[in-house]
XYZ file of C-alpha atoms in Angstrom:
639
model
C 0.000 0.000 0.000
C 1.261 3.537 -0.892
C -0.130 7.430 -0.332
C 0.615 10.252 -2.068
C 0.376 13.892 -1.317
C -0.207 16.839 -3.917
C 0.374 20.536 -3.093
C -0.367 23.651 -5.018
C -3.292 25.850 -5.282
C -6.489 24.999 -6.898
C -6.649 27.436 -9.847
C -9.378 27.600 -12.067
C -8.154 25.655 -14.996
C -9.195 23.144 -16.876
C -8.556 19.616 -15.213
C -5.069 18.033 -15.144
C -4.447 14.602 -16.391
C -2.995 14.047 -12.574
C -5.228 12.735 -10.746
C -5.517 9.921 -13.684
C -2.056 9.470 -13.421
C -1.656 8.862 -9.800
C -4.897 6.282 -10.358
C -2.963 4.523 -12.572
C 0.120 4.158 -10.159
C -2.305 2.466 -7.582
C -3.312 5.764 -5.522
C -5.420 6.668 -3.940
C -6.396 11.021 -4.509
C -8.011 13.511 -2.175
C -7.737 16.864 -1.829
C -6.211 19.283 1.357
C -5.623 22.345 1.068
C -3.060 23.607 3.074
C -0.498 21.900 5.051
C -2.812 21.588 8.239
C -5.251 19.822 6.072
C -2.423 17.334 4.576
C -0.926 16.894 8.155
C -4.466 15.719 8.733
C -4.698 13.566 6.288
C -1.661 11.779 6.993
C -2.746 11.402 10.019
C -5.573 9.544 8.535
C -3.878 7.301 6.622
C -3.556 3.813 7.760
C -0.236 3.040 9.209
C 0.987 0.550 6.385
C 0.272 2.796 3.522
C 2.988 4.790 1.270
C 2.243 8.720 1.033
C 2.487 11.055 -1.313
C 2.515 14.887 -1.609
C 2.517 15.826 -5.073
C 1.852 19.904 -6.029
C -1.817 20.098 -8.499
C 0.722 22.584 -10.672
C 2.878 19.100 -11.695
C 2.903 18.107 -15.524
C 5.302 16.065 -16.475
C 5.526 12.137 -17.927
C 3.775 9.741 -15.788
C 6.708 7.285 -15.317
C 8.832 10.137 -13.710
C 5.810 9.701 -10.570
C 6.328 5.809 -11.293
C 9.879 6.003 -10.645
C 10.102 8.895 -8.003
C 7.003 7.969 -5.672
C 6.317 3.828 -6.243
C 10.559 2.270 -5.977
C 9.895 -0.064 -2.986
C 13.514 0.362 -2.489
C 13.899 3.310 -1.310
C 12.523 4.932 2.359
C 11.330 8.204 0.446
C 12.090 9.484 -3.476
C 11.116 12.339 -4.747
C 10.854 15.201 -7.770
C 10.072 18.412 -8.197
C 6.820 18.786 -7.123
C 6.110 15.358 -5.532
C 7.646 13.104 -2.453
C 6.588 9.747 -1.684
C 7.397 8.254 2.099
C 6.998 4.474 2.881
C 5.573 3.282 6.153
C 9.713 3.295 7.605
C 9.867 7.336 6.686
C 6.237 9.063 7.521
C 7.478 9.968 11.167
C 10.306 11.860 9.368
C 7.187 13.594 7.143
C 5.310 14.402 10.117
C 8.384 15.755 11.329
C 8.902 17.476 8.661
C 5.299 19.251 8.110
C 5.800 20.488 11.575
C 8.874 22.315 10.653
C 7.244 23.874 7.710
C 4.132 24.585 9.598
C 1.535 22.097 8.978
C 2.277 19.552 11.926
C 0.180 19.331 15.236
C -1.710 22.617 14.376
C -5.156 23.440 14.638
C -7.157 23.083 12.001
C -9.045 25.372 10.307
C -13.046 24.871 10.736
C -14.790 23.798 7.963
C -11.487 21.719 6.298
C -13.438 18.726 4.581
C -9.574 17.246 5.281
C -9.768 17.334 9.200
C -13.675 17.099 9.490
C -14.008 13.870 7.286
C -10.827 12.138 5.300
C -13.265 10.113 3.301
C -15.909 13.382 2.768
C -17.328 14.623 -0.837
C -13.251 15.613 -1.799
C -12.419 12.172 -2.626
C -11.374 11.249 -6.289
C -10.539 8.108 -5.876
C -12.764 4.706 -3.877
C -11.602 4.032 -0.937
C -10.533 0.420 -2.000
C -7.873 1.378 -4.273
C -4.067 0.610 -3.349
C -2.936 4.019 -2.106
C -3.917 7.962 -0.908
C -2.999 11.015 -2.577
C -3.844 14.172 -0.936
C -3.870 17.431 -2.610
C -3.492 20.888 -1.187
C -2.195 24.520 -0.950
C 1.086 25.096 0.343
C 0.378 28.637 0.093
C 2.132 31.679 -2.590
C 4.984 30.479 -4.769
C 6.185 27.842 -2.564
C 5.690 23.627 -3.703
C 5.085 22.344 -0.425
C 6.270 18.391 -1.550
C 9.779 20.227 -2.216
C 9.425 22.307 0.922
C 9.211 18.784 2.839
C 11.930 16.550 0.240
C 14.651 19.593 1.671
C 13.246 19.140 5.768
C 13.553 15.395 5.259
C 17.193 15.436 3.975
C 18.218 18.068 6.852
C 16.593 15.488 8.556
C 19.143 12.643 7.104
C 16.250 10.657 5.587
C 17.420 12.641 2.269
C 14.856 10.843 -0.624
C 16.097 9.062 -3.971
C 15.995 11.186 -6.411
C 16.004 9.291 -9.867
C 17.679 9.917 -12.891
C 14.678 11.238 -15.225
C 16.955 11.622 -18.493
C 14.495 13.120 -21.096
C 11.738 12.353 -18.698
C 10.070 15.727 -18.102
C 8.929 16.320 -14.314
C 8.098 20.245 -13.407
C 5.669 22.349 -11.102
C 4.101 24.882 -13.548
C 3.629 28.517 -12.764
C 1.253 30.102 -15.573
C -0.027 29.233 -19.470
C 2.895 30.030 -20.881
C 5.282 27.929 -18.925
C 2.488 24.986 -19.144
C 1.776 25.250 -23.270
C 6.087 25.227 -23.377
C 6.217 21.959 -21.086
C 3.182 19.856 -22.854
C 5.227 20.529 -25.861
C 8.549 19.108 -24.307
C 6.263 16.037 -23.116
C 5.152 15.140 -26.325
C 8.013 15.340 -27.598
C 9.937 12.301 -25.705
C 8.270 9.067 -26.524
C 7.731 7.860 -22.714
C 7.413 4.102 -23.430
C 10.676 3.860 -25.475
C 12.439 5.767 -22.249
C 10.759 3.270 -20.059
C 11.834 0.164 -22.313
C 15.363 1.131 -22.265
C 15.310 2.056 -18.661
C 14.469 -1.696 -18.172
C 17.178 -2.926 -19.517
C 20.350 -2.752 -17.061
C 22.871 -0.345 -18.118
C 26.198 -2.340 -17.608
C 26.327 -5.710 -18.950
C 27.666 -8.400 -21.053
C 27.928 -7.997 -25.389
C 26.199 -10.842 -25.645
C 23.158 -10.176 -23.046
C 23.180 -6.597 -24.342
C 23.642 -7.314 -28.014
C 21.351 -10.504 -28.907
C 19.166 -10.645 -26.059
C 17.802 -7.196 -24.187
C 16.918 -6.027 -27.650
C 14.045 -8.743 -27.818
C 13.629 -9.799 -23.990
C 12.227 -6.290 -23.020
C 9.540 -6.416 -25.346
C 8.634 -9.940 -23.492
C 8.737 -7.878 -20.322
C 6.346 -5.354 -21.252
C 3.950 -8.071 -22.303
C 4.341 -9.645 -19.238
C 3.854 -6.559 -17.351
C 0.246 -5.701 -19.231
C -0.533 -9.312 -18.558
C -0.060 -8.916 -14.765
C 2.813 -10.987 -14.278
C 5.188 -10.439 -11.829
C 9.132 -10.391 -11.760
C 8.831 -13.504 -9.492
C 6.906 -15.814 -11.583
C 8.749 -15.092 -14.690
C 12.079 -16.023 -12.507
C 10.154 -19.546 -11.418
C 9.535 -20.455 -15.059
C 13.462 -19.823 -16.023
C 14.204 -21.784 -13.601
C 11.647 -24.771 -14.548
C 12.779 -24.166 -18.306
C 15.850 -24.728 -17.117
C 15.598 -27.719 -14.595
C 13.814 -29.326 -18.139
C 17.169 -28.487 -20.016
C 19.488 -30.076 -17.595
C 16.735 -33.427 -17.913
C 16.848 -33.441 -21.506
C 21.001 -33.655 -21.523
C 21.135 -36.207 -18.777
C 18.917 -38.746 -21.533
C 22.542 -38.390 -22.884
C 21.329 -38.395 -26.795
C 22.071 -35.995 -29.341
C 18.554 -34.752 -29.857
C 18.638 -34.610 -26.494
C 21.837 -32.639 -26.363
C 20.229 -30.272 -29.175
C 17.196 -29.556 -27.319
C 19.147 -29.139 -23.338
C 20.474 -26.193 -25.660
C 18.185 -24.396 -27.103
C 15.691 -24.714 -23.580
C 19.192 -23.275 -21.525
C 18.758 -20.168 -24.323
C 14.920 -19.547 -23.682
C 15.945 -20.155 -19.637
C 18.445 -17.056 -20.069
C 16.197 -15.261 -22.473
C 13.890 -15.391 -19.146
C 16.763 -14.938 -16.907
C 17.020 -11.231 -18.455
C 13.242 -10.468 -18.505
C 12.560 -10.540 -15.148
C 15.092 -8.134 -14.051
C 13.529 -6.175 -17.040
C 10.259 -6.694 -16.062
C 10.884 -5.577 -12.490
C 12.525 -2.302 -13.678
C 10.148 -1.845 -16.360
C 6.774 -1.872 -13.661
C 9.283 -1.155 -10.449
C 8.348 -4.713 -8.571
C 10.862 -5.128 -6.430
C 10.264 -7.463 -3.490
C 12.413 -9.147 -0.850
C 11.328 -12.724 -2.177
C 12.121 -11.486 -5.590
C 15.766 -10.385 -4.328
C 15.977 -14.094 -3.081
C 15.016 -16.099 -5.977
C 16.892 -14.007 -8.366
C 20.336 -14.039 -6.322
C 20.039 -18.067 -6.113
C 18.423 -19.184 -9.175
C 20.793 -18.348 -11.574
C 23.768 -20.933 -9.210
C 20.905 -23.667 -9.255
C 20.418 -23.628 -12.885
C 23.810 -23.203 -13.927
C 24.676 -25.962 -11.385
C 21.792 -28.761 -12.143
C 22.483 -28.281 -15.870
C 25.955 -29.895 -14.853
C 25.108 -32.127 -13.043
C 22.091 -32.856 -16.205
C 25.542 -33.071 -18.535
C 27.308 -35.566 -16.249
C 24.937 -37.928 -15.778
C 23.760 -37.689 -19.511
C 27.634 -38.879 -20.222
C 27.526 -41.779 -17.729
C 23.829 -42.685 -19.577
C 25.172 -41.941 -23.254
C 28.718 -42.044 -23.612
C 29.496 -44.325 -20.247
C 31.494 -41.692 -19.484
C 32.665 -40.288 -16.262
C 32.890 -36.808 -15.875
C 31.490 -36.077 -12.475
C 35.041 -34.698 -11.904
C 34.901 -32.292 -14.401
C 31.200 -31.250 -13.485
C 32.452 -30.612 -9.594
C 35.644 -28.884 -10.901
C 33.226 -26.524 -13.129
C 31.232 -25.561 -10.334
C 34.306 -24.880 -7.633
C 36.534 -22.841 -10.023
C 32.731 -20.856 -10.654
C 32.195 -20.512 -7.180
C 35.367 -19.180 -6.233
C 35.250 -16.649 -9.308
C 32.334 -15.148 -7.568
C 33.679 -15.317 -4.247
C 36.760 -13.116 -5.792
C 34.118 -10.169 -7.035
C 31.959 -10.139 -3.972
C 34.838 -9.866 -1.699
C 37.014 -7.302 -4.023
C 33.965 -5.395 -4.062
C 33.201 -5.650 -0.371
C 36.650 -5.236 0.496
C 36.926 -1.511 -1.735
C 33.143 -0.232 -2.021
C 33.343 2.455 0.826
C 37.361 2.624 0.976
C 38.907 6.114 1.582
C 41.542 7.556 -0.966
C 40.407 4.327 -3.312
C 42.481 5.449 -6.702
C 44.896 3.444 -8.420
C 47.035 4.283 -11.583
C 45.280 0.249 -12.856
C 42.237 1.763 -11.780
C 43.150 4.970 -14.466
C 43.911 3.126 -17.123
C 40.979 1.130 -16.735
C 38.820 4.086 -16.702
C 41.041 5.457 -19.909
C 40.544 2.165 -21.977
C 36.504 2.821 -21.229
C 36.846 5.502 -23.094
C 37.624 3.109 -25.848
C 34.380 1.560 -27.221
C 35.590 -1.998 -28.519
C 37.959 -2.243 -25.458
C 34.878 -2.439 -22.548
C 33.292 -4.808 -24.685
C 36.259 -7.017 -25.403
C 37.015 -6.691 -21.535
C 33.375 -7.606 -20.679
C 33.357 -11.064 -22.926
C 36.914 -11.821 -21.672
C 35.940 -12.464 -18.496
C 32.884 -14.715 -19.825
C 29.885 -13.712 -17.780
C 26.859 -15.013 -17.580
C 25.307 -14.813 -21.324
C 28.635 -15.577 -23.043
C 28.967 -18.380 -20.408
C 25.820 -20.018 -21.029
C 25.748 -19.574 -25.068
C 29.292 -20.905 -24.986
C 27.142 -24.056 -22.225
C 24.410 -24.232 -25.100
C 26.391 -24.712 -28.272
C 28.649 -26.484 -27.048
C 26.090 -29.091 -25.702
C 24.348 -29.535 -28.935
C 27.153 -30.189 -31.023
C 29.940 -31.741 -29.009
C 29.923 -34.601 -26.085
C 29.989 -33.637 -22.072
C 33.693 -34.177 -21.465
C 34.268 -31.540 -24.650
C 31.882 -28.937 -23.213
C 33.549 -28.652 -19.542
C 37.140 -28.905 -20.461
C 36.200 -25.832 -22.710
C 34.382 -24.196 -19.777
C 36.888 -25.227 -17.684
C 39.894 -23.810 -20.064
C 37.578 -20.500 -20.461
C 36.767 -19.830 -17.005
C 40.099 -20.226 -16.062
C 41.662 -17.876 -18.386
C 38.755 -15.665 -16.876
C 39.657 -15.758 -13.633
C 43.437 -15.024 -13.978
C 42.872 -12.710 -15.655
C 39.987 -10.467 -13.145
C 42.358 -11.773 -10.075
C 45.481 -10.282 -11.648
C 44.071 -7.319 -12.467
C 42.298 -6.946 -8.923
C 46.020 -7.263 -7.326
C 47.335 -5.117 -9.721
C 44.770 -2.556 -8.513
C 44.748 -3.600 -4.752
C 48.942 -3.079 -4.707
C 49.097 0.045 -6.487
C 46.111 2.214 -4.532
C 46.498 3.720 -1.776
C 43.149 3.068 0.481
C 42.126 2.686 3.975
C 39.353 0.071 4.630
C 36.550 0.672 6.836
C 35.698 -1.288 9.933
C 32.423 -2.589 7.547
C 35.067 -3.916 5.251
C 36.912 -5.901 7.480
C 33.202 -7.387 9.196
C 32.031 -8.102 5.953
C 35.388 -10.246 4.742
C 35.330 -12.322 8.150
C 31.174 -12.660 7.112
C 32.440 -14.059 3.636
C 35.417 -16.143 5.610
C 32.932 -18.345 7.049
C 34.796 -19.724 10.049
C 33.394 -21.909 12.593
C 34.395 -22.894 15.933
C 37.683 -24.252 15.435
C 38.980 -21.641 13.785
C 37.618 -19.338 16.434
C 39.157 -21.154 18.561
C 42.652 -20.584 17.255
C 42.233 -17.251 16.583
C 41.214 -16.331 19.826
C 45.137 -18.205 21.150
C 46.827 -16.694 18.168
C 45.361 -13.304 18.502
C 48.979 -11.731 20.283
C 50.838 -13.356 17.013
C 48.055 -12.601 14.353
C 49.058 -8.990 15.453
C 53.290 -8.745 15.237
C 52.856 -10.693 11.884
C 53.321 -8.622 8.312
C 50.444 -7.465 6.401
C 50.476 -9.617 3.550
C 50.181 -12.418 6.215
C 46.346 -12.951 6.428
C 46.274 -13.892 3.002
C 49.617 -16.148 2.618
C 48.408 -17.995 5.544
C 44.764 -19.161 3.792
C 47.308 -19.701 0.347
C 49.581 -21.944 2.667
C 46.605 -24.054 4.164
C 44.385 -24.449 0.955
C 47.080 -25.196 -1.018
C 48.318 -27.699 1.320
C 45.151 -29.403 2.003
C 44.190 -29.777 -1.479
C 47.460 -30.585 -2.988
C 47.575 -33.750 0.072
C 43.898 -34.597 -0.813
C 44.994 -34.863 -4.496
C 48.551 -36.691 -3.941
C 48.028 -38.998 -1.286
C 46.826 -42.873 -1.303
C 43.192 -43.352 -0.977
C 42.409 -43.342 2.904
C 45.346 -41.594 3.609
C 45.354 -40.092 7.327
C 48.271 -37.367 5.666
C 44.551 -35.602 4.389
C 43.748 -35.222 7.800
C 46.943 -33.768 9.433
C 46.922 -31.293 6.057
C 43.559 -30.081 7.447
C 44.555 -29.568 10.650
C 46.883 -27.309 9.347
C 44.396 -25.485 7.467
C 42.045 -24.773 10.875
C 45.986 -23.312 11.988
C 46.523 -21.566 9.262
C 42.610 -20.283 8.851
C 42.480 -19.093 12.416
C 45.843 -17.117 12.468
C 44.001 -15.686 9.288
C 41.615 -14.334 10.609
C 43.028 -13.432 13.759
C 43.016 -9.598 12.879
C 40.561 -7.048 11.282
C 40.942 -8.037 7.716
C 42.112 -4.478 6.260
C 45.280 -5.204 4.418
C 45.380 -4.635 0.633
C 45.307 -8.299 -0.309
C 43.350 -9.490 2.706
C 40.175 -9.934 0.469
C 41.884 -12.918 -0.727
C 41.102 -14.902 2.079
C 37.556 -15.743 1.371
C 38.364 -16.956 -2.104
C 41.584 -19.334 -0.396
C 39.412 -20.587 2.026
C 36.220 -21.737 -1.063
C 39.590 -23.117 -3.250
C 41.020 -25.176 0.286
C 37.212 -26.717 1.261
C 35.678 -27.279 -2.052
C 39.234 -28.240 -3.913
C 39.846 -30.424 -0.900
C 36.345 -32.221 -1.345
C 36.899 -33.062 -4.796
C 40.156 -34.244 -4.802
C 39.006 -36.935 -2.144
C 36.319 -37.809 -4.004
C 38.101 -38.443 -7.062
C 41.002 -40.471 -4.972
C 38.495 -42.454 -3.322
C 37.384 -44.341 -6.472
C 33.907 -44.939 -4.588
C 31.030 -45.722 -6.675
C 28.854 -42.618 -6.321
C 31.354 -40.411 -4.232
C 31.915 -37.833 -6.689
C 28.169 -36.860 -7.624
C 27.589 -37.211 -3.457
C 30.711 -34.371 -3.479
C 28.901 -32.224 -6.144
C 25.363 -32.533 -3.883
C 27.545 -31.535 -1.034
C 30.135 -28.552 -1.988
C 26.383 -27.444 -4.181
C 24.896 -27.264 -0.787
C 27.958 -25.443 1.028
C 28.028 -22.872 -2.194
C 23.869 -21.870 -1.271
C 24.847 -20.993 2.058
C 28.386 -19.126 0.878
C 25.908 -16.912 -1.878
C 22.976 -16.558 0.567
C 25.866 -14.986 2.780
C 26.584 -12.570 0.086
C 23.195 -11.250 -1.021
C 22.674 -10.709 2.552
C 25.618 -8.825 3.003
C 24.452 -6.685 -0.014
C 21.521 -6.318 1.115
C 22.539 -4.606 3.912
C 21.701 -7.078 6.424
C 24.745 -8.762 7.640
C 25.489 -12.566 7.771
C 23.385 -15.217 8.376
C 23.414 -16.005 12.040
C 26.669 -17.189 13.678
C 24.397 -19.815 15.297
C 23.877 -21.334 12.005
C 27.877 -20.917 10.673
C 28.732 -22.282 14.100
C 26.367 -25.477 13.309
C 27.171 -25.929 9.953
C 30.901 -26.289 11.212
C 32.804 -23.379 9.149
C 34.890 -24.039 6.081
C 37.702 -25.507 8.587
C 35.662 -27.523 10.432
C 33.442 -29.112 7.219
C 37.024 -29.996 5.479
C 38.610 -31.624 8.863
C 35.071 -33.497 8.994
C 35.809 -34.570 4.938
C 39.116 -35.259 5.291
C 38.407 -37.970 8.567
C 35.343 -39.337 6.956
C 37.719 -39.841 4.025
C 41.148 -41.740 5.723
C 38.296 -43.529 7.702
C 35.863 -45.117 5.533
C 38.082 -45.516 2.032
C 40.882 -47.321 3.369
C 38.839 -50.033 5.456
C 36.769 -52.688 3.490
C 33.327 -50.848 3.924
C 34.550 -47.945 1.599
C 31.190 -47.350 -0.185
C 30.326 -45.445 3.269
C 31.968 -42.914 2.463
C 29.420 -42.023 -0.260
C 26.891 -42.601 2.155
C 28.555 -40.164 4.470
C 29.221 -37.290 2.268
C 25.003 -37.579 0.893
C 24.044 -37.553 4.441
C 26.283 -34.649 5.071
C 25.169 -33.180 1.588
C 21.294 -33.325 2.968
C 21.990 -32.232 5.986
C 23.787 -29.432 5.623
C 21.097 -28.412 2.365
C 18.192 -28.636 5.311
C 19.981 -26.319 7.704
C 21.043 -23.363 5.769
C 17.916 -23.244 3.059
C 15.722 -23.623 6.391
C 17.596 -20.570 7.455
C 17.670 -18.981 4.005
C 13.438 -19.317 3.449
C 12.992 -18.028 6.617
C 15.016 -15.279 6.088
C 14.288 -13.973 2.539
C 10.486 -14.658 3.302
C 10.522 -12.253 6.517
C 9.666 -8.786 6.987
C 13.431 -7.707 7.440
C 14.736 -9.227 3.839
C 15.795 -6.247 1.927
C 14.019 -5.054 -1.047
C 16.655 -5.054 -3.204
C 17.642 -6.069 -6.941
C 20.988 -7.190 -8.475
C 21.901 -3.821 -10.536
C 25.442 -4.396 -10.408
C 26.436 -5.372 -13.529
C 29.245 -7.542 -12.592
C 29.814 -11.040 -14.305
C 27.572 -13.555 -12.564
């Protein structure tokens, strides 16, 4: 539910087309005039409700209101001439009317506003989705920009969107209102809104054979009255289908797991479209869209591995897992760069020139943009691949690709984290020992190595996790089968972890520690998997390290939501990296070595399942509640 709330005088003029507009955006309109009257009003307004004060003089395009006065994301947004407050910000607009003279004042006798919200000055039934009030703030002065100024004095300072050609002005006389319908109909609103939908940074492929068809699908979804989060679901069904049609392991199979992973991404794009083309933006929207896209990349591997083993008798489980761990840990290398650098002070490089010199360069951001294969190149490379080669060719091409990738983002993320000069905030170093993950044992260490954590150099943090991943997963790899060398290698990595972490994470390469300690765990888990030659073990390690990658992203969105981690309760109970690869590495030199060695798969699916109930228990819960954050992946960075 939203309100609105006009201000201006009356006039004698014909109608305005404003009142129709503010209909259409789900408002409810009345009229006060005055600021007593619209304090009233506000008053009146049920607690839950959005309101709006919007000047009668406003002409402008209708989706400049859309965007200023009906974002969910935002506490308040305004215009000129209109402000829009959700439930969070209307004590700062009462505030604010007081200030400019319309709060906890008499009202004058006779104001249908005070005397009777719902009187003969309604324009709208009281059933519809929000209130709009309009009224006088008195002379030349726009009452709704009057209040946007109190409320940023305030702090609650309201979004104000970029409008672009989008015309949004409080009109003073004939002259000035003639000049601005002509400026109106001149900008073809629905073309602005069509490319608004479309998000402004992202891949050549997505941007170049896909947004210029997939917003058109959003706008027909949007007239059809379907939301964001249903179009989302069916990608992900469409998708779920593909990865069933390659695991039949034929080639019209193949063929058709590619063109269905297409029409999933063609989906993939329109509901992000679709929400910024009709501004739905919800906190179970913020969910599915963070996680969907990891499911369906992930169960279309897993549909390509098992369609080898049914086709081709051909085992590629390994290469399935390895797909998905050097994926992860790309992704764990932008969140944490990004987290690490986002609100740094004196945050300039001479990398971080040049790259803004070589944007300057057309071809250059696009060739940059399809070297590091995001999403659309990644999953057009997926579908062609499928339809005309085998499994086996398709991964150790993704592999090859996403490795080239990721050297080349890390290097030039060092490159940028050496050369500049920054100081990273105490929300920087909280939200890298969020992403770390560590559980007890780790805790535990750093809380004895705390005293040496601190006399150690600052390139230590990171060198440390490098030293125990690499260790860990080089022993998991090299040893026999059942080797109890895997387990002394991972007590070295709870060491090494907790000395990690023992300090504030604010050195230059200390976001590197998340991304060491995802390579160490998952690495770790496949390499005993494959050594184990266990019937089974390696799609049991792909159901587990799929289940510890949910909780390491639902981390993340959380994080950039605004909301923290997820509670140390549940990274206590789920172990921690450390604690999960000790647990690995014992199951491992206990159950392959003796003669009951198929319990090992056993032990890693009931670990798998247990692990998947705890954190998506969590994760529902969470994204479902009235504190999930309203928010929408704009960023633009390879996913």
């Amino acid at each position: 539910m939203s309100t609105a709330i006009l201000t201006g005088p009356s006039g004698a003029g014909t109608p305005s087309p404003l009142a129709d507009d503010l209909r259409a955006l789900g408002f409810q309109v009345v009229e006060a005039d005055g600021p007593h009257a619209v304090s009233a009003r506000l008053a009146a307004a049920p607690p839950a409700e959005r309101v709006a004060v919007v000047d009668r003089r406003f002409l402008g395009h209708r989706h400049a209101l859309r965007l200023a006065l009906t974002d969910p994301r935002f506490d308040a947004g305004a215009v000129a001439g209109a402000l829009a407050v959700q439930p969070a910000a209307r004590p700062a607009l009462t505030r604010a009317l007081a200030a400019v003279g319309g709060g906890d004042a008499p009202v004058p006798a006779g104001a249908p506003a005070a005397a009777d919200p719902d009187g003969p000055r309604t324009a709208a039934p009281a059933a519809a989705s929000g209130l709009a009030v309009t009224g006088a703030a008195g002379g030349g002065d726009v009452l709704a920009d009057l209040l946007a100024e109190e409320l940023e004095r305030q702090g609650a300072q309201p979004y104000r969107p970029e409008l672009g050609v989008l015309v949004a002005r409080v009109v003073r006389g004939p002259a000035e209102r003639e000049e601005t319908a002509r400026e109106i109909a001149g900008v073809d609103e629905e073309a602005v809104r069509l490319r608004s939908a479309v998000k402004s940074r992202d891949g050549f492929f997505t941007t170049h054979f896909i947004s210029p068809y997939s917003r058109y699908i959003a706008r027909w979804c949007a007239r059809r009255g379907l939301t964001p989060n249903q179009v989302t679901t069916a990608s992900l069904l469409v998708a779920l289908i593909a990865a069933g049609c390659a695991a039949t392991g034929t080639r019209a199979g193949y063929v058709a797991a590619g063109v269905l992973l297409l029409a999933s991404f063609v989906l993939d794009c329109t509901d992000g479209q679709l929400a910024r083309y009709s501004l739905q933006y919800s906190t179970l929207g913020a969910w599915l869209d963070a996680t969907f896209d990891r499911a369906k990349e992930y169960a279309y591997y897993a549909g390509l591995a098992l369609g080898a083993a049914r086709g081709g008798h051909d085992d590629v489980w390994a290469l399935a897992l390895g797909a998905m761990v050097l994926q992860t840990c790309r992704h764990v290398v932008d969140f944490s760069f990004n987290e690490a650098n986002h609100d740094a002070a004196a945050n300039t490089s001479p990398t971080a020139a040049l790259s803004g010199r070589l944007d300057s360069v057309g071809w250059t951001v696009w060739l940059r943009r399809m070297i590091v294969l995001p999403i659309g190149e990644r999953w057009f490379l997926i579908a062609v691949l499928t339809a005309a080669t085998t499994p086996r060719i398709t991964f150790v091409v993704l592999l090859i690709g996403c490795g080239l990738a990721a050297c080349y983002t890390t290097a030039g993320r060092v490159l940028r984290s050496l050369t500049r000069k920054a100081r990273r905030t105490d929300r920087a170093a909280r939200a890298l020992a969020d992403l770390a993950d560590s559980g007890p044992l780790a805790e535990a260490v750093s809380r004895v190595a705390g005293p040496l954590a601190r006399r150690l150099p600052a390139f230590a943090p990171p060198l440390l996790a490098a030293i125990g991943a690499g260790a860990l997963t080089a022993t998991a790899g090299l040893a026999a089968r059942g080797s109890w060398w895997v387990v002394a290698a991972a007590v070295l990595y709870v060491v090494t972890s907790g000395i990690a972490v023992a300090r504030p994470l604010k050195g230059a390469l200390d976001w590197l520690v998340p991304p060491f300690f995802r390579a160490g765990e998952y690495g770790a888990i496949l390499a005993l998997a494959a050594v184990s030659e266990v019937n089974g073990a390696l799609p049991a390690a792909f159901g587990l390290v799929a289940a510890v990658a949910y909780h390491h992203y639902d981390t993340v969105y959380r994080i950039r939501g605004g909301t923290g981690a997820p509670p140390p309760a549940l990274v206590r109970a789920a172990g921690g990296h450390e604690g999960r690869a000790l647990l690995v590495a014992v199951l491992a030199a206990a159950l392959v070595g003796g003669a009951h060695h198929a319990g090992f798969r056993t032990a890693l699916t009931v670990l798998a399942v247990a692990l998947a109930l705890l954190v998506l228990t969590e994760s529902i819960r969470f994204w479902v509640s009235s504190g999930a954050p309203a928010v929408h992946d704009e960023s633009g960075e390879p996913a």
